[in-house]
XYZ file of C-alpha atoms in Angstrom:
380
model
C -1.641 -34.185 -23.284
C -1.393 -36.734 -20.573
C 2.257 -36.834 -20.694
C 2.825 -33.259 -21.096
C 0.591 -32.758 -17.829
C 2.390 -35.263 -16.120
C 5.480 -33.790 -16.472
C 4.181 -30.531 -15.196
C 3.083 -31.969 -12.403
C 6.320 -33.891 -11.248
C 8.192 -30.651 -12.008
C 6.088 -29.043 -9.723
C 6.065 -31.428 -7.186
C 10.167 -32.183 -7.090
C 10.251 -28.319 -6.939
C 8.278 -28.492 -4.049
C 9.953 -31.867 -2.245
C 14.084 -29.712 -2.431
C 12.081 -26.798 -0.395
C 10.929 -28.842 2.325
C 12.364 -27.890 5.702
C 10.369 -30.724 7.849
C 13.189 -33.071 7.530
C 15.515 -30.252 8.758
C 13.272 -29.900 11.678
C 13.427 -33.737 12.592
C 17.259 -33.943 12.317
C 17.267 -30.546 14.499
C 15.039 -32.364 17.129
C 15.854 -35.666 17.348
C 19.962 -34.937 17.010
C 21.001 -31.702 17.121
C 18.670 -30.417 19.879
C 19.893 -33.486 22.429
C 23.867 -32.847 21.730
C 23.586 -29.000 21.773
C 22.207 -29.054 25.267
C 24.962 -31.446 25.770
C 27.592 -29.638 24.709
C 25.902 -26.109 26.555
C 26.779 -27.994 29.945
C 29.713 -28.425 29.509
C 32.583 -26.630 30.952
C 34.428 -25.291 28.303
C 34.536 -21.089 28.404
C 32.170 -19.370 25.625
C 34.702 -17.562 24.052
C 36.408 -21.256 23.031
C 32.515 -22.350 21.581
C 32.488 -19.512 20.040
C 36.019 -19.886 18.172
C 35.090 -23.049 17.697
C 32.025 -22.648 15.730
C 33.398 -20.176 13.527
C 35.504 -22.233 12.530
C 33.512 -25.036 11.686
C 31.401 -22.923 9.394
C 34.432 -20.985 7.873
C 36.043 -24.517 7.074
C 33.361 -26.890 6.822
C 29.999 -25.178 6.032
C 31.239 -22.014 3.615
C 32.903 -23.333 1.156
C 30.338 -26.491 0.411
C 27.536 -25.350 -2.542
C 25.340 -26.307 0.377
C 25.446 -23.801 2.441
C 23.434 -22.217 0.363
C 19.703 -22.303 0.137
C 18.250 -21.597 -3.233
C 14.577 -21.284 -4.283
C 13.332 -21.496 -8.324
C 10.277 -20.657 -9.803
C 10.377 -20.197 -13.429
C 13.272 -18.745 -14.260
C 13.591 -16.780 -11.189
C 15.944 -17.787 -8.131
C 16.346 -16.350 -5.084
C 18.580 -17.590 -2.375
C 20.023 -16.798 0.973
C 23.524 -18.281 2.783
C 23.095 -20.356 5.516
C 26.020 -20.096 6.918
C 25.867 -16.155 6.659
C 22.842 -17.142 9.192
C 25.114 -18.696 11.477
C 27.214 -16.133 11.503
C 24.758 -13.827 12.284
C 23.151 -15.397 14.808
C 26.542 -15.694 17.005
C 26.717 -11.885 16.459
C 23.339 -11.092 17.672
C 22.451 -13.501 19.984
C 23.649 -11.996 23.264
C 21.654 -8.478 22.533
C 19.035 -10.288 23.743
C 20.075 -13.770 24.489
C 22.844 -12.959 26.744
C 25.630 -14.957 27.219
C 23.370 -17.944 27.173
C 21.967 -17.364 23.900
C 24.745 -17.130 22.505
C 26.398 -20.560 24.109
C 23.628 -21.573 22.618
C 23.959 -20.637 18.790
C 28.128 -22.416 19.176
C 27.116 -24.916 20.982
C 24.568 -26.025 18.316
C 27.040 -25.552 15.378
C 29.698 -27.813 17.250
C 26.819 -30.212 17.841
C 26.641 -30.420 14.086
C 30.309 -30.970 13.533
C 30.098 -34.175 15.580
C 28.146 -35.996 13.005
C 28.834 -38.290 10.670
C 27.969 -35.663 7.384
C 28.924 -32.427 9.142
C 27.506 -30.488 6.650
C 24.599 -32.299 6.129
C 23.707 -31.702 9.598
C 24.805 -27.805 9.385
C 22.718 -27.509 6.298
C 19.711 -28.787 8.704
C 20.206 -26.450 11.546
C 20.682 -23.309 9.431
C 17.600 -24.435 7.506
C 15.700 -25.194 10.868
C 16.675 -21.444 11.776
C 16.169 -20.018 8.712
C 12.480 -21.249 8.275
C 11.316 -22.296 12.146
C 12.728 -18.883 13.562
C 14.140 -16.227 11.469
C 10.537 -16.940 9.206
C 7.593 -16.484 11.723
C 9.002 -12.745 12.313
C 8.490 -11.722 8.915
C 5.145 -13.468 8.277
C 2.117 -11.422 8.591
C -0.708 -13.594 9.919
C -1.976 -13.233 13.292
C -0.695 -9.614 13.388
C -3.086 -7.079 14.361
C -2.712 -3.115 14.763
C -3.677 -3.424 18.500
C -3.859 -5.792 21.227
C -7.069 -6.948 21.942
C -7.222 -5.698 25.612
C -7.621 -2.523 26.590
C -7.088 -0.775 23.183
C -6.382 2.688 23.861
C -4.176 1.959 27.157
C -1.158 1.955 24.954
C -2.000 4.990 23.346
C -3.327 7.009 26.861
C 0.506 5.446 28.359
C 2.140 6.883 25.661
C 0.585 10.127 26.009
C -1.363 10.172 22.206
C 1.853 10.104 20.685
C 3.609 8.478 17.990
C 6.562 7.356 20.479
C 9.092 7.668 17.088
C 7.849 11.088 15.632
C 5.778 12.773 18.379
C 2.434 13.086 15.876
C -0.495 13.512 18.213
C -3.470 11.005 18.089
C -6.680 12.703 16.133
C -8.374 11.746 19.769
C -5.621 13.223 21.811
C -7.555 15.162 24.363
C -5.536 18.701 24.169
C -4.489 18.892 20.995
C -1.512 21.043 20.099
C -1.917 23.225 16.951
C 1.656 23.090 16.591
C 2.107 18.822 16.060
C 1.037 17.079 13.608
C -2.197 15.153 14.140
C -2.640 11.419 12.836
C -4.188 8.071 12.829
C -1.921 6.181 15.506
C -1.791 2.603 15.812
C -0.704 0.160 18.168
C 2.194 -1.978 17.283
C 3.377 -5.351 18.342
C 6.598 -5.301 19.445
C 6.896 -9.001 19.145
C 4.313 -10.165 16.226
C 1.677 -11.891 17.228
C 2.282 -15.203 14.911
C 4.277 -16.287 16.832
C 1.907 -17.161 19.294
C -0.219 -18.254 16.864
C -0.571 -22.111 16.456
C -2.789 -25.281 15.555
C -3.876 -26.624 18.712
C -3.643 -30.110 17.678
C -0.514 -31.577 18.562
C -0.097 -33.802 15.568
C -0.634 -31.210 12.863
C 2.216 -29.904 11.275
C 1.201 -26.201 12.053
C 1.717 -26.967 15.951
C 5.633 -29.055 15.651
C 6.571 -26.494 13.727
C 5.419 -23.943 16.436
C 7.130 -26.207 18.960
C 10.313 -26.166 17.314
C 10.066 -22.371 16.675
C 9.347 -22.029 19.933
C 12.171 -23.943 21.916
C 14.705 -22.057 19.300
C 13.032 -18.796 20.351
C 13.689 -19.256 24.141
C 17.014 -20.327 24.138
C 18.309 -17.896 21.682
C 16.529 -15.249 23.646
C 16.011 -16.800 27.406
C 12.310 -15.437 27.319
C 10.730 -16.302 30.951
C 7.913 -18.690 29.730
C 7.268 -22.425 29.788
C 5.185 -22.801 27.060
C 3.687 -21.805 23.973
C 0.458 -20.736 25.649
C 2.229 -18.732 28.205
C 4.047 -16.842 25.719
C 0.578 -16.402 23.394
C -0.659 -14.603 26.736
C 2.566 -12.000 26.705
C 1.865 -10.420 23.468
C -1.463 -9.159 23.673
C 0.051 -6.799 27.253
C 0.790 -3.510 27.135
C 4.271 -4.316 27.498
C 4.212 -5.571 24.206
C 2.776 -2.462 22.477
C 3.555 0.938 21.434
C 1.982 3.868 19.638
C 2.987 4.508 16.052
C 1.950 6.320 13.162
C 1.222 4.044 9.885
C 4.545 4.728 7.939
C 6.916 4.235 11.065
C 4.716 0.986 12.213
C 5.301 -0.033 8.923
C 8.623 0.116 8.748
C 9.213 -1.234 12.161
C 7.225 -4.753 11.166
C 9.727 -4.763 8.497
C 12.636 -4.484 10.518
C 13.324 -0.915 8.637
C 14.176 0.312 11.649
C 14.954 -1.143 15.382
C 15.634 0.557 19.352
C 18.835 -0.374 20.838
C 19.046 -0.441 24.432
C 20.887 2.319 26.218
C 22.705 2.587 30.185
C 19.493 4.447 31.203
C 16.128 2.131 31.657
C 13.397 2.295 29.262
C 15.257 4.825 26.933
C 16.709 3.090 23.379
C 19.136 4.505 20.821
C 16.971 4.396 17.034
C 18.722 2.543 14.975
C 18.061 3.111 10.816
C 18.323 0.237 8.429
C 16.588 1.438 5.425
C 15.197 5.368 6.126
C 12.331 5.087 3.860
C 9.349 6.519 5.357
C 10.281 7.279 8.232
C 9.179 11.158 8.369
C 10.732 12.323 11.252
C 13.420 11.220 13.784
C 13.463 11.812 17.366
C 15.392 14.080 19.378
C 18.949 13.181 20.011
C 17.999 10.094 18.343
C 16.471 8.578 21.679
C 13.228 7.031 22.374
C 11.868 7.305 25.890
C 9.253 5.523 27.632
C 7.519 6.515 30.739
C 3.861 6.244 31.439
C 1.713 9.253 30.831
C -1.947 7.519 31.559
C -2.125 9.901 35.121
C -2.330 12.813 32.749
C -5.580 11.878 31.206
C -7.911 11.101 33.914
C -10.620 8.691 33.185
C -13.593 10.739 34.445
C -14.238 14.235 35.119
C -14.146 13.132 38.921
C -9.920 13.112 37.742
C -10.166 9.361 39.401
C -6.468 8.206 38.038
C -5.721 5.584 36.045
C -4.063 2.265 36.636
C -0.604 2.208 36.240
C 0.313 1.139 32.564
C 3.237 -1.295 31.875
C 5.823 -0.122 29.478
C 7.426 -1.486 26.891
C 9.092 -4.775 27.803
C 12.892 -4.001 27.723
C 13.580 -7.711 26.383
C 10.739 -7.480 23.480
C 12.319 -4.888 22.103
C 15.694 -6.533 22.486
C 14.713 -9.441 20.368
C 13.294 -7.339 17.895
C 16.153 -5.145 17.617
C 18.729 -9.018 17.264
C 16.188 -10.182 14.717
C 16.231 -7.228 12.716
C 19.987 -7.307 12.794
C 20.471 -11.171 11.949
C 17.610 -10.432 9.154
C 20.016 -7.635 7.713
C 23.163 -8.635 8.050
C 22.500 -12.365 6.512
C 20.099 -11.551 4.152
C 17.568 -13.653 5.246
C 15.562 -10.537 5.560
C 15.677 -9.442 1.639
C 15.244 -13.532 0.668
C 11.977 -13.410 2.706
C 10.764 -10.513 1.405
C 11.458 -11.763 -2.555
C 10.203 -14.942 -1.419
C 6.741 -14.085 -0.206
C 6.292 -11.103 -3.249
C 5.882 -14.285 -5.230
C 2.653 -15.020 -3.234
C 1.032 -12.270 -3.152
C -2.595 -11.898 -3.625
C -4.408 -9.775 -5.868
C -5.387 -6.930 -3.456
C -1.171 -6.989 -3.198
C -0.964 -8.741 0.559
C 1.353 -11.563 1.552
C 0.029 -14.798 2.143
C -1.296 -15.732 5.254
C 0.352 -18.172 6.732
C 1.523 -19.172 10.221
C 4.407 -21.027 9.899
C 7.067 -22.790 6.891
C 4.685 -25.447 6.637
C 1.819 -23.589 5.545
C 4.162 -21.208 3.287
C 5.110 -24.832 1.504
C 1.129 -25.959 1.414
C 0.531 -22.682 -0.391
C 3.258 -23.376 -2.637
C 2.155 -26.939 -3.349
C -1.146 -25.212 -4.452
C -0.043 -22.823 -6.840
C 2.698 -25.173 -8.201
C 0.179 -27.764 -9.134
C -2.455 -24.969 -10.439
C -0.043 -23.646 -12.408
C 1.012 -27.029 -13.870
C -2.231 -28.339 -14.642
C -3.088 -24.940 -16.254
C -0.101 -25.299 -18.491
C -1.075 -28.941 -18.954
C -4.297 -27.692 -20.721
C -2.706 -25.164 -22.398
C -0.080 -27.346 -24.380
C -3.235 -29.601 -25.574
C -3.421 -29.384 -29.544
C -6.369 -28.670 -31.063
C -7.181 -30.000 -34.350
């Protein structure tokens, strides 16, 4: 039995050890990082990065078996192509990123093609993206229906309405017979894991949030120093809207996205997968402007503070995430990935980051290997 268990257990373990990402991350900080920022100041034109880096993954990166990152358990594999990442990230980086972010995505793959193994080093950034970035927006931990402050000024800005549909809040203070009435929530636009972190600087929970963090801002050229700053964005108002269950739902899952328009604070909707989503807004548009005068706070009709709207670049990354997510399929690996780890009330694990996603793993591997262990004991 001893040897049978053992076995088990080194299967489980070298399973484990080929999923790591943490010595992607180190490669990506200690080599990458330095000669992408190198290469960003230089003075060569974006559109000649950009070339560039296509390039290098079309000749280098596709055609090597590992560009591709594969995950087994049992006899089930699921896998997603790095370089398809790539690809997508230079394609949506300047939605929100601008021309910056997207200097940034070529200048990192060229920064790759300058070392010794080139794809070695490609296979490290894509992985770094894949799990340090792409990941923390589809994990569900730190995510909450509401921000904490001020609960209903969200819902009183947008007027007790689902922003997507138009269904009126069951509080709404003149209800219309003619609307449908229902439970609104408050989404995130930005999820609030990704603020979430370990505050000691030497567990693995917090460099991973570093890393994820310093990808985040210059792919998107967010407006914060640090990790607590940008913790401190995502519980505002201008990180929230009011949606009904089945479109806030879908929008966490990247079913669906707003596209920015020529005219402020009004988005284009934007369908990736039309499931549940009951109704669609006129002319496709979603507006925001903020109602909160229109529902004074007393009966002396005192009026309310002025509520900020929906931060134009929140909803700009969400909309370039949602598109890299789709159009690499990093999006569908995620979501096969994590149905593996389910609980038994059906929710995804929750985790912060890759590193506690591979701790859970480790658990279950081993569990399952020393049950197995057991189980191939004979019994005389």
């Amino acid at each position: 039995m001893s040897d049978r268990r053992n076995d088990s257990l080194q299967s489980a373990a070298s399973i484990l050890t080929s999923f790591s990402s943490e010595h992607s991350a180190e490669l990506y900080e200690g080599v990458i990082k330095p000669a992408t920022e190198s290469i960003e100041k230089s003075d060569t034109s974006l559109q000649d990065l950009v070339d560039a880096a296509e390039k290098i993954i079309k000749e280098k990166f596709t055609p090597d078996p590992r560009s591709t990152y594969a995950y087994t358990k049992g006899r089930k594999k699921t896998s997603v192509q790095l370089d398809q990442i790539m690809i997508a990230m230079l394609a949506c980086a300047e939605e929100c990123g601008g021309e910056k972010g997207k200097r940034y995505v070529a200048s990192a793959v060229i920064a790759c093609s300058q070392e010794e193994d080139v794809v070695g080093a490609l296979e490290a950034l894509g992985t770094t993206w894949l799990t340090h970035f792409l990941f923390v927006f589809k994990t569900g931990r730190g995510h909450s229906s509401q921000p904490r402050d001020e609960p209903s000024e969200v819902l009183v800005r947008d007027g007790y309405k689902c922003v997507l549909t138009g269904s009126q809040h069951i509080t709404h203070p003149n209800i219309d017979a003619n609307i449908l009435v229902v439970d609104l929530e408050v989404a995130h636009i930005l999820r609030r894991a990704i603020g979430e972190f370990n505050p000691d600087h030497k567990s693995k929970s917090f460099k991973s949030a570093a890393t994820t963090f310093d990808i985040l801002v210059n792919f998107t050229h967010l407006p914060v120093e640090t990790l607590e700053d940008l913790r401190g964005q995502l519980d505002d108002a201008s990180n929230g809207m009011a949606l009904q269950h089945d479109a806030h739902y879908g929008f966490d899952n990247f079913r669906w996205c707003l596209k920015r328009t020529e005219t402020e604070h009004v988005y284009e909707l934007k369908i990736f997968n039309d499931v549940g989503i009951l109704k669609k807004p006129a002319n496709n548009r979603v507006s925001f402007e903020d109602h909160s005068n229109q529902f004074p706070l007393d009966y002396t009709d005192k009026e309310r503070s002025p509520v900020k709207l929906p931060d134009p670049c929140f909803i700009a990354i969400h909309a370039a995430i949602a598109g890299i997510l789709h159009m690499s399929g990093a999006g569908k690996f995620f979501d096969e990935l994590l149905d593996d780890y389910r609980d038994d009330e059906g929710k995804i694990p929750a985790v912060r980051s890759w590193s506690e996603l591979e701790a859970l793993m480790g658990e279950q591997l081993m569990r399952e290997a020393i049950i197995q262990g057991f189980q191939s004991v004979d019994v005389y």
